[in-house]
Tab-separated table of C-alpha atoms in Angstrom:
chain	number	residue	atom	x	y	z
C	1	MET	CA	-8.215	-23.463	61.295
C	2	LEU	CA	-5.566	-22.945	59.478
C	3	PHE	CA	-6.159	-25.374	56.935
C	4	VAL	CA	-9.587	-24.247	56.451
C	5	ALA	CA	-8.373	-20.351	55.979
C	6	SER	CA	-5.424	-21.662	53.172
C	7	TYR	CA	-8.368	-24.050	51.415
C	8	CYS	CA	-10.269	-20.994	50.710
C	9	ALA	CA	-7.856	-19.180	48.936
C	10	PRO	CA	-8.930	-18.202	45.182
C	11	SER	CA	-6.903	-20.039	42.417
C	12	THR	CA	-4.689	-17.012	41.466
C	13	LYS	CA	-1.117	-16.717	41.689
C	14	LYS	CA	-1.443	-14.749	45.014
C	15	GLY	CA	-4.171	-17.257	46.450
C	16	GLN	CA	-1.819	-20.096	46.020
C	17	LEU	CA	1.032	-18.284	47.837
C	18	TRP	CA	-1.404	-17.582	50.407
C	19	MET	CA	-2.655	-21.212	50.668
C	20	HIS	CA	0.974	-22.764	50.964
C	21	THR	CA	2.117	-20.096	53.320
C	22	ILE	CA	-0.792	-20.909	55.885
C	23	LEU	CA	-0.346	-25.005	54.924
C	24	ILE	CA	3.384	-24.594	56.362
C	25	PHE	CA	2.259	-23.121	59.881
C	26	GLY	CA	-0.634	-25.870	59.594
C	27	PHE	CA	1.762	-28.624	59.113
C	28	MET	CA	4.393	-27.036	61.371
C	29	LEU	CA	1.434	-27.284	64.086
C	30	TYR	CA	0.789	-31.062	63.255
C	31	SER	CA	4.554	-31.815	63.662
C	32	ILE	CA	5.103	-30.635	67.222
C	33	TRP	CA	1.820	-32.073	68.325
C	34	ALA	CA	3.214	-35.608	66.796
C	35	TRP	CA	6.488	-35.273	68.504
C	36	HIS	CA	5.277	-33.886	71.987
C	37	VAL	CA	2.215	-35.173	72.217
C	38	ILE	CA	1.586	-38.378	70.726
C	39	CYS	CA	5.588	-39.070	70.239
C	40	SER	CA	4.346	-40.792	67.033
C	41	PRO	CA	8.142	-40.675	64.496
C	42	ASP	CA	6.196	-41.655	61.798
C	43	ALA	CA	3.206	-39.218	62.031
C	44	PHE	CA	5.924	-36.258	62.822
C	45	SER	CA	7.787	-37.384	59.388
C	46	TRP	CA	4.634	-37.265	57.357
C	47	ASN	CA	3.937	-33.860	58.826
C	48	PHE	CA	7.323	-32.297	58.553
C	49	GLY	CA	7.835	-33.713	55.011
C	50	PHE	CA	4.336	-31.679	54.078
C	51	VAL	CA	6.501	-28.526	55.524
C	52	PHE	CA	9.337	-28.919	53.088
C	53	LEU	CA	6.941	-29.263	50.154
C	54	ASN	CA	5.014	-26.302	51.022
C	55	LEU	CA	8.399	-24.404	51.187
C	56	ALA	CA	9.247	-25.523	48.045
C	57	GLN	CA	6.163	-24.376	46.313
C	58	VAL	CA	6.361	-20.869	48.099
C	59	VAL	CA	9.581	-20.466	46.844
C	60	TYR	CA	9.008	-21.370	43.243
C	61	LEU	CA	5.636	-19.216	43.110
C	62	VAL	CA	7.801	-15.942	44.543
C	63	TYR	CA	10.132	-16.619	41.896
C	64	GLU	CA	7.575	-16.911	39.218
C	65	MET	CA	5.661	-13.514	40.576
C	66	ARG	CA	9.209	-11.657	40.692
C	67	PRO	CA	8.972	-8.358	38.803
C	68	VAL	CA	10.561	-8.486	35.457
C	69	LYS	CA	12.106	-5.299	34.420
C	70	PHE	CA	13.606	-3.955	30.775
C	71	ASP	CA	15.467	-1.031	29.738
C	72	PRO	CA	13.485	2.176	29.108
C	73	GLU	CA	13.852	1.930	25.511
C	74	LEU	CA	12.449	-1.907	25.593
C	75	GLU	CA	9.697	-0.676	28.260
C	76	GLU	CA	7.900	1.666	25.871
C	77	VAL	CA	8.078	-0.942	23.149
C	78	TYR	CA	6.169	-3.507	25.542
C	79	HIS	CA	3.504	-1.000	26.688
C	80	THR	CA	3.293	0.204	23.265
C	81	LEU	CA	2.853	-2.865	21.399
C	82	PHE	CA	2.739	-6.082	23.473
C	83	GLU	CA	0.872	-5.202	26.537
C	84	PRO	CA	-2.400	-4.235	24.765
C	85	PHE	CA	-2.412	-8.029	23.411
C	86	ARG	CA	-1.601	-9.630	26.594
C	87	VAL	CA	1.739	-10.875	26.263
C	88	SER	CA	3.426	-11.529	29.499
C	89	ARG	CA	6.384	-10.166	30.895
C	90	LEU	CA	8.325	-13.704	30.592
C	91	GLN	CA	7.311	-13.785	27.046
C	92	PHE	CA	8.620	-10.717	26.270
C	93	LYS	CA	11.678	-10.945	27.873
C	94	ARG	CA	12.619	-14.164	26.048
C	95	MET	CA	11.684	-12.613	22.785
C	96	VAL	CA	14.278	-9.747	23.189
C	97	SER	CA	16.739	-11.848	25.170
C	98	PRO	CA	20.049	-12.233	23.439
C	99	ASP	CA	19.462	-15.953	22.152
C	100	PHE	CA	17.142	-14.692	19.543
C	101	ALA	CA	17.524	-10.588	19.385
C	102	HIS	CA	20.294	-7.941	18.766
C	103	ILE	CA	20.368	-4.262	19.927
C	104	MET	CA	22.219	-2.030	17.599
C	105	SER	CA	23.183	1.772	17.157
C	106	LEU	CA	23.040	4.043	14.299
C	107	HIS	CA	24.528	7.201	13.776
C	108	ALA	CA	23.005	9.859	11.568
C	109	GLY	CA	23.457	9.005	7.818
C	110	GLU	CA	24.132	5.596	8.612
C	111	ALA	CA	22.164	2.953	6.509
C	112	TYR	CA	20.052	0.023	8.067
C	113	ALA	CA	19.695	-1.239	4.436
C	114	LEU	CA	20.506	-0.397	1.003
C	115	GLN	CA	18.693	-0.627	-1.877
C	116	ASN	CA	19.556	-3.975	-4.350
C	117	LEU	CA	22.140	-4.895	-1.883
C	118	THR	CA	21.036	-5.664	1.746
C	119	LYS	CA	18.934	-9.160	2.110
C	120	THR	CA	15.559	-9.297	3.543
C	121	ASP	CA	16.637	-12.076	6.007
C	122	ARG	CA	15.877	-10.219	8.944
C	123	LEU	CA	13.224	-8.143	10.897
C	124	GLY	CA	14.264	-4.233	12.676
C	125	LEU	CA	12.159	-2.538	15.495
C	126	LEU	CA	13.003	0.941	15.822
C	127	LEU	CA	13.481	1.863	19.889
C	128	SER	CA	14.812	5.418	19.295
C	129	GLY	CA	15.474	7.958	16.874
C	130	LYS	CA	14.272	8.866	13.390
C	131	VAL	CA	14.818	6.650	10.044
C	132	ASN	CA	14.092	7.710	6.783
C	133	VAL	CA	13.124	5.472	3.677
C	134	MET	CA	14.147	6.701	0.307
C	135	SER	CA	13.884	5.254	-3.210
C	136	GLY	CA	17.174	6.553	-5.036
C	137	HIS	CA	17.285	10.219	-3.812
C	138	GLN	CA	13.577	10.552	-3.437
C	139	PHE	CA	12.134	10.565	0.411
C	140	LEU	CA	9.325	8.328	0.632
C	141	HIS	CA	8.542	8.427	4.610
C	142	PRO	CA	9.623	8.583	7.964
C	143	ILE	CA	9.842	5.429	10.364
C	144	LEU	CA	9.450	6.851	14.271
C	145	PRO	CA	10.197	4.774	17.633
C	146	CYS	CA	7.903	1.876	18.158
C	147	GLU	CA	7.648	0.783	13.954
C	148	PHE	CA	9.171	-1.798	12.114
C	149	LEU	CA	12.105	-1.050	10.141
C	150	ASP	CA	11.221	-3.556	7.603
C	151	SER	CA	7.409	-5.259	7.826
C	152	PRO	CA	6.677	-5.007	4.081
C	153	GLU	CA	10.194	-6.548	2.994
C	154	PHE	CA	10.068	-9.033	5.421
C	155	GLU	CA	6.468	-10.251	5.245
C	156	SER	CA	6.934	-10.478	1.241
C	157	SER	CA	9.876	-12.197	1.337
C	158	ARG	CA	8.799	-15.367	3.186
C	159	ALA	CA	9.211	-17.807	-0.104
C	160	THR	CA	12.678	-17.087	-0.689
C	161	ILE	CA	15.953	-16.050	1.148
C	162	ASP	CA	17.920	-14.114	-1.805
C	163	GLU	CA	15.331	-11.064	-2.001
C	164	LYS	CA	16.568	-7.870	-1.722
C	165	PHE	CA	15.389	-4.488	-0.603
C	166	LYS	CA	13.753	-2.247	-2.895
C	167	VAL	CA	14.576	1.142	-0.814
C	168	SER	CA	17.344	2.098	1.279
C	169	ILE	CA	16.563	2.936	5.078
C	170	VAL	CA	18.917	5.338	6.583
C	171	ALA	CA	19.242	6.645	9.918
C	172	ALA	CA	17.743	10.470	10.092
C	173	SER	CA	19.515	10.970	13.737
C	174	SER	CA	21.496	8.719	16.452
C	175	CYS	CA	18.698	5.558	16.642
C	176	ARG	CA	18.701	2.406	18.480
C	177	TYR	CA	16.836	-0.746	16.987
C	178	VAL	CA	16.427	-4.179	17.669
C	179	TYR	CA	16.182	-6.942	15.215
C	180	TRP	CA	15.641	-11.055	14.917
C	181	GLN	CA	17.095	-13.172	11.891
C	182	ARG	CA	14.293	-14.850	10.270
C	183	SER	CA	15.241	-17.970	11.439
C	184	SER	CA	15.703	-17.314	15.044
C	185	LEU	CA	12.281	-15.794	15.061
C	186	GLU	CA	10.650	-18.666	13.131
C	187	TYR	CA	12.234	-20.848	16.006
C	188	LEU	CA	10.954	-18.643	18.685
C	189	PHE	CA	7.389	-19.422	16.679
C	190	VAL	CA	7.287	-22.752	17.049
C	191	LYS	CA	7.672	-22.987	20.279
C	192	GLU	CA	5.497	-19.724	21.447
C	193	PRO	CA	2.464	-20.031	18.845
C	194	TYR	CA	0.462	-17.142	20.575
C	195	LEU	CA	3.308	-14.599	20.292
C	196	ALA	CA	3.428	-15.536	16.677
C	197	CYS	CA	0.000	-14.630	16.181
C	198	VAL	CA	0.599	-11.332	17.865
C	199	VAL	CA	3.556	-10.383	15.962
C	200	THR	CA	1.728	-11.357	13.068
C	201	THR	CA	-0.808	-8.857	13.710
C	202	LEU	CA	1.928	-6.248	14.424
C	203	ILE	CA	3.347	-6.797	11.402
C	204	ALA	CA	0.190	-6.500	9.281
C	205	ARG	CA	-0.661	-3.347	11.188
C	206	ASP	CA	2.963	-1.587	10.334
C	207	ILE	CA	2.380	-2.406	6.927
C	208	THR	CA	-0.944	-1.163	6.402
C	209	THR	CA	0.123	2.163	8.165
C	210	LYS	CA	3.016	2.655	5.565
C	211	LEU	CA	0.791	1.921	2.536
C	212	TYR	CA	-1.726	4.961	3.840
C	213	ALA	CA	1.596	7.072	4.725
C	214	MET	CA	2.349	6.699	0.927
C	215	ASN	CA	-1.226	6.846	-0.319
C	216	ASN	CA	-1.102	10.598	1.779
C	217	LYS	CA	1.619	11.474	-0.598
C	218	ILE	CA	-0.674	10.909	-4.204
C	219	VAL	CA	-2.980	13.658	-4.980
C	220	THR	CA	-5.054	14.097	-7.615
C	221	GLU	CA	-5.335	17.470	-9.837
C	222	ARG	CA	-8.363	18.568	-7.712
C	223	GLY	CA	-6.322	18.319	-4.684
C	224	SER	CA	-8.180	14.747	-3.266
C	225	HIS	CA	-6.517	11.876	-2.112
C	226	LEU	CA	-6.698	8.772	-3.855
C	227	ASP	CA	-8.133	5.701	-2.001
C	228	ILE	CA	-6.296	2.514	-2.521
C	229	ARG	CA	-9.081	0.306	-1.456
C	230	LEU	CA	-10.855	1.366	-5.020
C	231	PRO	CA	-8.271	0.953	-7.376
C	232	SER	CA	-10.553	0.941	-10.469
C	233	ILE	CA	-12.040	4.325	-9.563
C	234	SER	CA	-8.983	5.948	-8.304
C	235	HIS	CA	-7.368	5.229	-11.497
C	236	ALA	CA	-9.781	6.753	-13.514
C	237	LEU	CA	-9.918	9.822	-11.357
C	238	ALA	CA	-6.131	9.990	-11.713
C	239	ARG	CA	-6.198	10.282	-15.497
C	240	SER	CA	-9.049	12.414	-15.623
C	241	PRO	CA	-10.758	14.487	-12.629
C	242	ARG	CA	-14.368	14.339	-12.939
C	243	ARG	CA	-16.275	17.634	-12.804
C	244	LEU	CA	-19.633	16.918	-11.054
C	245	ARG	CA	-22.073	19.952	-12.219
C	246	SER	CA	-23.563	21.546	-9.083
C	247	ALA	CA	-27.153	22.988	-8.860
C	248	SER	CA	-26.306	26.352	-8.708
C	249	LYS	CA	-24.757	25.810	-12.226
C	250	PRO	CA	-27.124	26.428	-15.311
C	251	PRO	CA	-28.185	22.739	-16.829
C	252	PRO	CA	-27.026	21.695	-20.057
C	253	PRO	CA	-28.580	22.849	-23.676
C	254	THR	CA	-31.832	21.065	-24.206
C	255	THR	CA	-32.934	19.769	-27.454
C	256	VAL	CA	-36.204	21.474	-27.639
C	257	GLN	CA	-37.412	25.275	-28.036
C	258	PRO	CA	-40.047	27.426	-28.206
C	259	VAL	CA	-42.220	27.984	-31.475
C	260	PRO	CA	-44.274	30.960	-31.857
C	261	PRO	CA	-48.130	30.500	-32.235
C	262	GLU	CA	-48.148	31.696	-35.783
C	263	LYS	CA	-45.801	28.566	-36.591
C	264	ARG	CA	-47.784	26.070	-34.569
C	265	PRO	CA	-49.523	23.519	-36.841
C	266	ASN	CA	-53.255	23.248	-36.316
C	267	CYS	CA	-53.697	19.935	-34.865
C	268	TRP	CA	-50.726	21.101	-32.147
C	269	SER	CA	-53.188	24.250	-31.478
C	270	ARG	CA	-56.263	21.989	-30.793
C	271	GLU	CA	-54.013	19.312	-28.753
C	272	ALA	CA	-52.874	22.273	-26.683
C	273	ASP	CA	-56.510	23.728	-26.164
C	274	SER	CA	-57.842	20.324	-24.944
C	275	LEU	CA	-54.900	20.176	-22.526
C	276	ILE	CA	-55.398	24.110	-21.005
C	277	ASN	CA	-59.060	23.467	-20.598
C	278	THR	CA	-58.320	19.930	-18.701
C	279	ILE	CA	-55.747	21.837	-16.415
C	280	LYS	CA	-58.343	24.652	-16.009
C	281	ARG	CA	-61.355	22.192	-14.705
C	282	ASN	CA	-58.836	20.596	-12.081
C	283	GLY	CA	-58.202	23.209	-10.605
C	284	MET	CA	-54.779	23.809	-11.811
C	285	THR	CA	-52.749	26.889	-12.829
C	286	THR	CA	-51.562	27.154	-17.050
C	287	PRO	CA	-47.923	27.215	-17.389
C	288	THR	CA	-45.886	29.439	-19.310
C	289	TYR	CA	-42.844	29.326	-20.983
C	290	GLY	CA	-40.653	32.720	-21.024
C	291	GLY	CA	-43.467	34.703	-20.386
C	292	GLY	CA	-45.718	34.070	-23.473
C	293	ASP	CA	-47.941	31.670	-25.021
C	294	GLU	CA	-45.193	29.636	-26.636
C	295	GLU	CA	-45.055	25.764	-27.319
C	296	LEU	CA	-42.033	23.620	-27.118
C	297	MET	CA	-41.105	21.552	-30.163
C	298	PRO	CA	-38.499	19.468	-31.017
C	299	LEU	CA	-35.000	19.989	-32.977
C	300	ALA	CA	-34.724	18.647	-35.953
C	301	ALA	CA	-31.429	16.068	-36.077
C	302	HIS	CA	-29.071	18.793	-37.608
C	303	GLU	CA	-30.141	21.481	-35.073
C	304	ALA	CA	-29.548	19.676	-32.173
C	305	PRO	CA	-26.393	21.050	-29.939
C	306	ALA	CA	-23.074	18.682	-30.701
C	307	ALA	CA	-21.480	17.227	-26.994
C	308	SER	CA	-18.668	18.969	-25.871
C	309	SER	CA	-15.534	17.887	-25.632
C	310	ASP	CA	-15.491	18.690	-22.064
C	311	ASP	CA	-18.193	16.269	-21.781
C	312	LEU	CA	-16.816	13.423	-23.967
C	313	SER	CA	-13.683	13.531	-21.790
C	314	ILE	CA	-15.429	13.322	-18.581
C	315	ALA	CA	-17.475	10.305	-20.150
C	316	ASP	CA	-14.341	8.327	-21.021
C	317	SER	CA	-12.758	8.568	-17.757
C	318	CYS	CA	-15.666	7.000	-15.945
C	319	PRO	CA	-14.718	3.706	-14.938
C	320	ASP	CA	-15.926	0.406	-15.997
C	321	THR	CA	-19.449	-0.936	-14.310
C	322	SER	CA	-18.431	-4.551	-14.216
C	323	SER	CA	-15.657	-3.994	-12.062
C	324	LYS	CA	-16.308	-5.056	-8.351
C	325	TYR	CA	-15.248	-1.633	-7.080
C	326	HIS	CA	-17.400	0.168	-8.747
C	327	SER	CA	-19.313	2.345	-6.470
C	328	CYS	CA	-22.561	3.896	-6.355
C	329	GLU	CA	-21.563	7.542	-6.656
C	330	ALA	CA	-19.825	6.437	-10.092
C	331	VAL	CA	-23.019	4.827	-11.399
C	332	GLU	CA	-25.320	7.786	-10.532
C	333	THR	CA	-22.691	10.258	-12.471
C	334	ASP	CA	-22.551	7.712	-15.505
C	335	ASP	CA	-26.508	8.420	-15.620
C	336	GLU	CA	-26.155	11.577	-15.568
C	337	LEU	CA	-24.003	12.184	-18.139
C	338	ARG	CA	-25.937	9.741	-20.366
C	339	HIS	CA	-28.847	12.002	-20.123
């Protein structure tokens, strides 16, 4: 009965612990039976040996299932970044161990990296506090806890070891961060390929977040933000904002105007009369223009209104339609401008 109960356990960690624990009691009963009932030293030795084997398995499983705890700051990093990707606590513990990572502190005003001085040979992750990114004396964007300090520089300098920061990273308040040297991190990634894939994904997401944070600071003259996914259209919008005509505005000047009846040629009168008779036979009402009996006549070339400078500037600002980023909206606007 004990053997049946043990072998019915599932294949999970807890199931294995249950199986080996019940097997200890089962082989213990076999050992007692072999010693006191049949008095067989070889059967007793065999079953008692399995008692020790299962006891060793239980100790190993309990050690593997022990709770792995971190500092509150590292615990927050694990829950925010790594736990959604199903990184085990043992993997994360190895990643932040002193063999690979170093935890440092910064006071307000201290620099993590200086522009054109610090090499991009490490990867930092902010644990607490706030850090500002500066270009010269210009503020670019902040860095908050659970965000990488230098993900763009770390990713862009894979091929060289002499690359330097193009920005300065300065602590805005007292903060703590953990950093990894590039060589140590690459050595860890060779042994933990899944962890390497997760960290690469986190770095890419952090870079994208920083790019959109910078993009929100760029505004056109109309107050709209540029879309970094459409570079050709964004460049045209930044150079000369397009002014689309709304339905409430009057239409552009037409190239035709009414002609009084006394100035109409006879051939035009005959054609107009025949057209009106056809409309009446079909049961339709005859259109009137301006409330009188008038007809439209094309203007001469010298009488056509000239295009305004605003229309020309709008036409110049339209992007090249051969670009792969050219949108359907821009094509429709170009057609309107040509009409």
